[in-house]
Every structure is written in C-alpha cells, then in structure tokens.
Tab-separated table of C-alpha atoms in Angstrom:
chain	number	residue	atom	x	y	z
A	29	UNK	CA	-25.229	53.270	56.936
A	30	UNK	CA	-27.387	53.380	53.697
A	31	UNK	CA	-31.188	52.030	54.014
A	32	UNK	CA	-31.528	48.267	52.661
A	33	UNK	CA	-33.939	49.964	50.170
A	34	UNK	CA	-31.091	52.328	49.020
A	35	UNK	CA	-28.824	49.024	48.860
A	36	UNK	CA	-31.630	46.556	46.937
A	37	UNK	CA	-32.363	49.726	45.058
A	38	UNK	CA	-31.503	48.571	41.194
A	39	UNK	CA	-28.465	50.568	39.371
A	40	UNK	CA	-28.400	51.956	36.628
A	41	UNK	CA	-26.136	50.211	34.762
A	42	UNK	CA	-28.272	47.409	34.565
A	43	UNK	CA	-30.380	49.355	32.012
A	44	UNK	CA	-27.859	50.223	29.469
A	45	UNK	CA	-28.700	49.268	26.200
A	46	UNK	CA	-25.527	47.918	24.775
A	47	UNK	CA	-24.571	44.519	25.650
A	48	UNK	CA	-20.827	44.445	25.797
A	49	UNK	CA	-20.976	48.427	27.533
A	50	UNK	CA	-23.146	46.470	30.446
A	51	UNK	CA	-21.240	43.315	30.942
A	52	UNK	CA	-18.015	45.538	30.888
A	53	UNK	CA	-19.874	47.589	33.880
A	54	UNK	CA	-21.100	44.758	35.768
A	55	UNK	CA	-17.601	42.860	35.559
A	56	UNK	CA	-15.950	46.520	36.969
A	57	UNK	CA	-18.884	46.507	40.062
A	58	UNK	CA	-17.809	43.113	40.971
A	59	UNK	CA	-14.100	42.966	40.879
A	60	UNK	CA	-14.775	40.336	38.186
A	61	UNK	CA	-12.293	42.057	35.231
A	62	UNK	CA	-9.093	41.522	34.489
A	63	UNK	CA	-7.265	43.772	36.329
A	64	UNK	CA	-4.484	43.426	38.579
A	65	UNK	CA	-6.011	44.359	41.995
A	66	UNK	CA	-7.993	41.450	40.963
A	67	UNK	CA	-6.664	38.538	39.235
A	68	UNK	CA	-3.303	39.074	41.080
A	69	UNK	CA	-5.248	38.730	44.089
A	70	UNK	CA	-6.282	35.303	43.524
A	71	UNK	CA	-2.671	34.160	42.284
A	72	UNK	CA	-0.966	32.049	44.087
A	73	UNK	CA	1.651	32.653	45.681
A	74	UNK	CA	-0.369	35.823	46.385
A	75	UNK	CA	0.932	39.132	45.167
A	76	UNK	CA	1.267	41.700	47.711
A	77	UNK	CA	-1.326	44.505	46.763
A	78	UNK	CA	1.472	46.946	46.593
A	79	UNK	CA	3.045	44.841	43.656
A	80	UNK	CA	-0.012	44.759	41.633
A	81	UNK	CA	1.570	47.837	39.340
A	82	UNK	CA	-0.185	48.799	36.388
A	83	UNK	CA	0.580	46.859	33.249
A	84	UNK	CA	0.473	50.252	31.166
A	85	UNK	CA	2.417	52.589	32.874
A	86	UNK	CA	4.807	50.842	34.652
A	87	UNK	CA	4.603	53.325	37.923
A	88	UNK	CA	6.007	51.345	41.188
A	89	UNK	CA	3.228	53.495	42.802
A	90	UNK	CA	0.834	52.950	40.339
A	91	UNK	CA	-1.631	49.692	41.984
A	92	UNK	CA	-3.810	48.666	38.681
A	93	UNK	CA	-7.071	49.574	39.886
A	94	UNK	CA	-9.994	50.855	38.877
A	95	UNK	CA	-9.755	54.036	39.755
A	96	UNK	CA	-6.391	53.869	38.692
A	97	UNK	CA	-6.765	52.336	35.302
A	98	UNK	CA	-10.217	55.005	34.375
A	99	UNK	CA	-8.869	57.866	36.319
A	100	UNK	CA	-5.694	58.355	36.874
A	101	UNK	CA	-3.379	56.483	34.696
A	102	UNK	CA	-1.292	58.385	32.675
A	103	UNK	CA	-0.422	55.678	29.683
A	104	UNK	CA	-0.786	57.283	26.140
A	105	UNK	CA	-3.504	55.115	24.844
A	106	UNK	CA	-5.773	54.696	27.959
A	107	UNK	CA	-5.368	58.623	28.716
A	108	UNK	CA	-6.645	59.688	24.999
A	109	UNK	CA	-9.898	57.432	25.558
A	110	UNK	CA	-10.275	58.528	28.670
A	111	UNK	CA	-10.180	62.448	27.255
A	112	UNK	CA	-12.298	61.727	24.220
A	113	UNK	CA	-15.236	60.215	26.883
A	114	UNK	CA	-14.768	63.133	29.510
A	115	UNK	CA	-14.643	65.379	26.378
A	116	UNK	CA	-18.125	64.132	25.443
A	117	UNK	CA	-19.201	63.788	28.585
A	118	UNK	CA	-19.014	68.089	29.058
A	119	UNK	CA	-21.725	68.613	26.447
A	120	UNK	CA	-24.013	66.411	28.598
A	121	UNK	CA	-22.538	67.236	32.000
A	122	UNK	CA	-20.854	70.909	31.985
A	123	UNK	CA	-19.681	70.278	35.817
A	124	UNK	CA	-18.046	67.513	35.093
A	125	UNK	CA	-14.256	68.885	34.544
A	126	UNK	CA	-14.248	70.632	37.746
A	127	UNK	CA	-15.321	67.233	39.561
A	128	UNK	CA	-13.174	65.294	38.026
A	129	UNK	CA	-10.101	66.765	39.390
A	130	UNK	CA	-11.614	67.984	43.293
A	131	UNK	CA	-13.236	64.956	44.150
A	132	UNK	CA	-11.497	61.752	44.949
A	133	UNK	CA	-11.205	59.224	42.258
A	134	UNK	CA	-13.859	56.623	44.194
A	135	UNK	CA	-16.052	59.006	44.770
A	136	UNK	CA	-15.963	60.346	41.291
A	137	UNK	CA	-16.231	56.816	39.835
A	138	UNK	CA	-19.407	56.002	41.998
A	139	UNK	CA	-20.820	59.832	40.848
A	140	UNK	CA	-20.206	58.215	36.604
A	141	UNK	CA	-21.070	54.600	37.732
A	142	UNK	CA	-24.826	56.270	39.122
A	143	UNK	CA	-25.391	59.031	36.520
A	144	UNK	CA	-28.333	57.974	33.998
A	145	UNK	CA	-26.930	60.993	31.886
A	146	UNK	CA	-23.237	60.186	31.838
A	147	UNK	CA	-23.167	56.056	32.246
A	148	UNK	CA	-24.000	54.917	28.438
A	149	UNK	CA	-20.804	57.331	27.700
A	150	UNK	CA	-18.659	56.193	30.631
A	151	UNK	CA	-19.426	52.636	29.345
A	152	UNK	CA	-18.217	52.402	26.028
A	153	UNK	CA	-15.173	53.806	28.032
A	154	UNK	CA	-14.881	51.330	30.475
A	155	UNK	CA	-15.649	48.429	27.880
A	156	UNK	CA	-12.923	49.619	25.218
A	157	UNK	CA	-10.223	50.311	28.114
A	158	UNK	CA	-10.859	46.894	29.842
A	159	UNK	CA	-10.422	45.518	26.214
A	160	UNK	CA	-7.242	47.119	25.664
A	161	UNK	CA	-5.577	45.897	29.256
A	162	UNK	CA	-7.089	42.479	28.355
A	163	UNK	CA	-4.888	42.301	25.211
A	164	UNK	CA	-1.884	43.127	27.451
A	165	UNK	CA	-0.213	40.399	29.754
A	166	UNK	CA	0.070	41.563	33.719
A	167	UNK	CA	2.801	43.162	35.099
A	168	UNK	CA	3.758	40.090	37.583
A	169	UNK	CA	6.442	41.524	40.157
A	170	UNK	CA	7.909	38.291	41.847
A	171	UNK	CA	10.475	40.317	44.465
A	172	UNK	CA	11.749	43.442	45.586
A	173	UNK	CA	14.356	44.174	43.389
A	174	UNK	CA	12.070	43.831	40.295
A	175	UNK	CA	9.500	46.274	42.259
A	176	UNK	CA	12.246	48.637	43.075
A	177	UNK	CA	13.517	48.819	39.269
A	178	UNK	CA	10.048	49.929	38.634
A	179	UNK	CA	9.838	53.781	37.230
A	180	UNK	CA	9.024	55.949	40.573
C-alpha cells in the first residue's frame, strides 16, 4: 500500500488555473458528475451496474464510466474531442499514443489525471465532455428486455 504521505500528498489538479477545467476534475475524482455509474447508483430502485449503459452510444456492454465516457466510447461527438485533446496532447507528450492504447484505461486515466504537463489539456477535455453528457438525459434501463434490445 502507498505511504500516507503519498496519499495526503496534494494533486495536481488542484492547481489548474481554470475554474470550470478544475471543478470538472475534482467532480470526476469524486464520483460527484453526472454520469451513470454514478447518479444511477443512487437511484432508487437501484440500477444494476450492468444497466448503467452509456447515454451516447447506446452499447449494452458499454457501463457509462469514466473510463468509458474519456477513453473508450466510440460516440461521434465525444470521440472527435477526445482526438483533438490526445492530438494536442502528442506535441507535449510524444509517448502518449502508444500508452494510450497498451495500458489499461484506469491506469491511463490516473497517468493524465497526475501529469503536470498533460492535465490543463486533459481538463478542458473532461470539462467540455461532462458538459455535453450533462445536456443529454440518462439512458434509464428499467428490465431485461429493454437491456437486451440494446445494440451489442
């Protein structure tokens, strides 16, 4: 286990400079955003984790989480922010294509979340795309054979 210095150490992301890029951060490091792994969570009746699918692509095996939503998700408008940032990211951070797609998507997240170089980049990211899945309702599955009609 990590040192309690390492834990109480403070992050990075508490430095950036832009307001909204920080709070957007912060609510993504506590679970406190808007997406469905979260708010879906505290629903009641509960939603099963597994029907917590991703309100912009619609994949039954898609679960709308972070690393989902930043990484992963394939949706037209979330995937050309996400290239424009990781395209800007490479002048600052030439190794960044190759670890984007051989390390796992948590520990590639945690790697952006703790770069000083990359974060004020990966923020304006995070902010806009939590913006954009704000604007959008949740996808609320209610029972199997609404889950099953899901895209696979």
């Amino acid at each position: 286990p990590p040192a309690l210095q390492q834990v109480c150490a403070p992050r990075p992301y508490l430095k950036l400079a832009i307001a909204n890029h920080r709070e957007a951060v912060i609510r993504l490091v506590t679970s406190e955003h808007c997406l469905a792994v979260e708010i879906l969570r505290r629903n009641v009746p509960r939603i099963p984790r597994e029907w917590r699918v991703c309100r912009l692509c619609k994949k039954r095996w898609a679960i709308e989480d972070e690393c989902h939503v930043l990484l992963e998700c394939e949706h037209e408008g979330i995937t050309t922010m996400r290239e424009r940032c990781f395209q800007a990211a490479k002048s600052l951070f030439r190794d960044i294509h190759r670890r984007r797609h051989t390390w796992p998507s948590a520990r590639f997240l945690d790697f952006l979340l703790n770069s000083t170089k990359l974060l004020p980049l990966f923020a304006e990211y995070v902010h806009a795309a939590l913006t954009m899945i704000e604007a959008i309702p949740p996808l609320v599955v209610t029972d199997l054979d609404m889950y099953i009609a899901l895209e696979y």
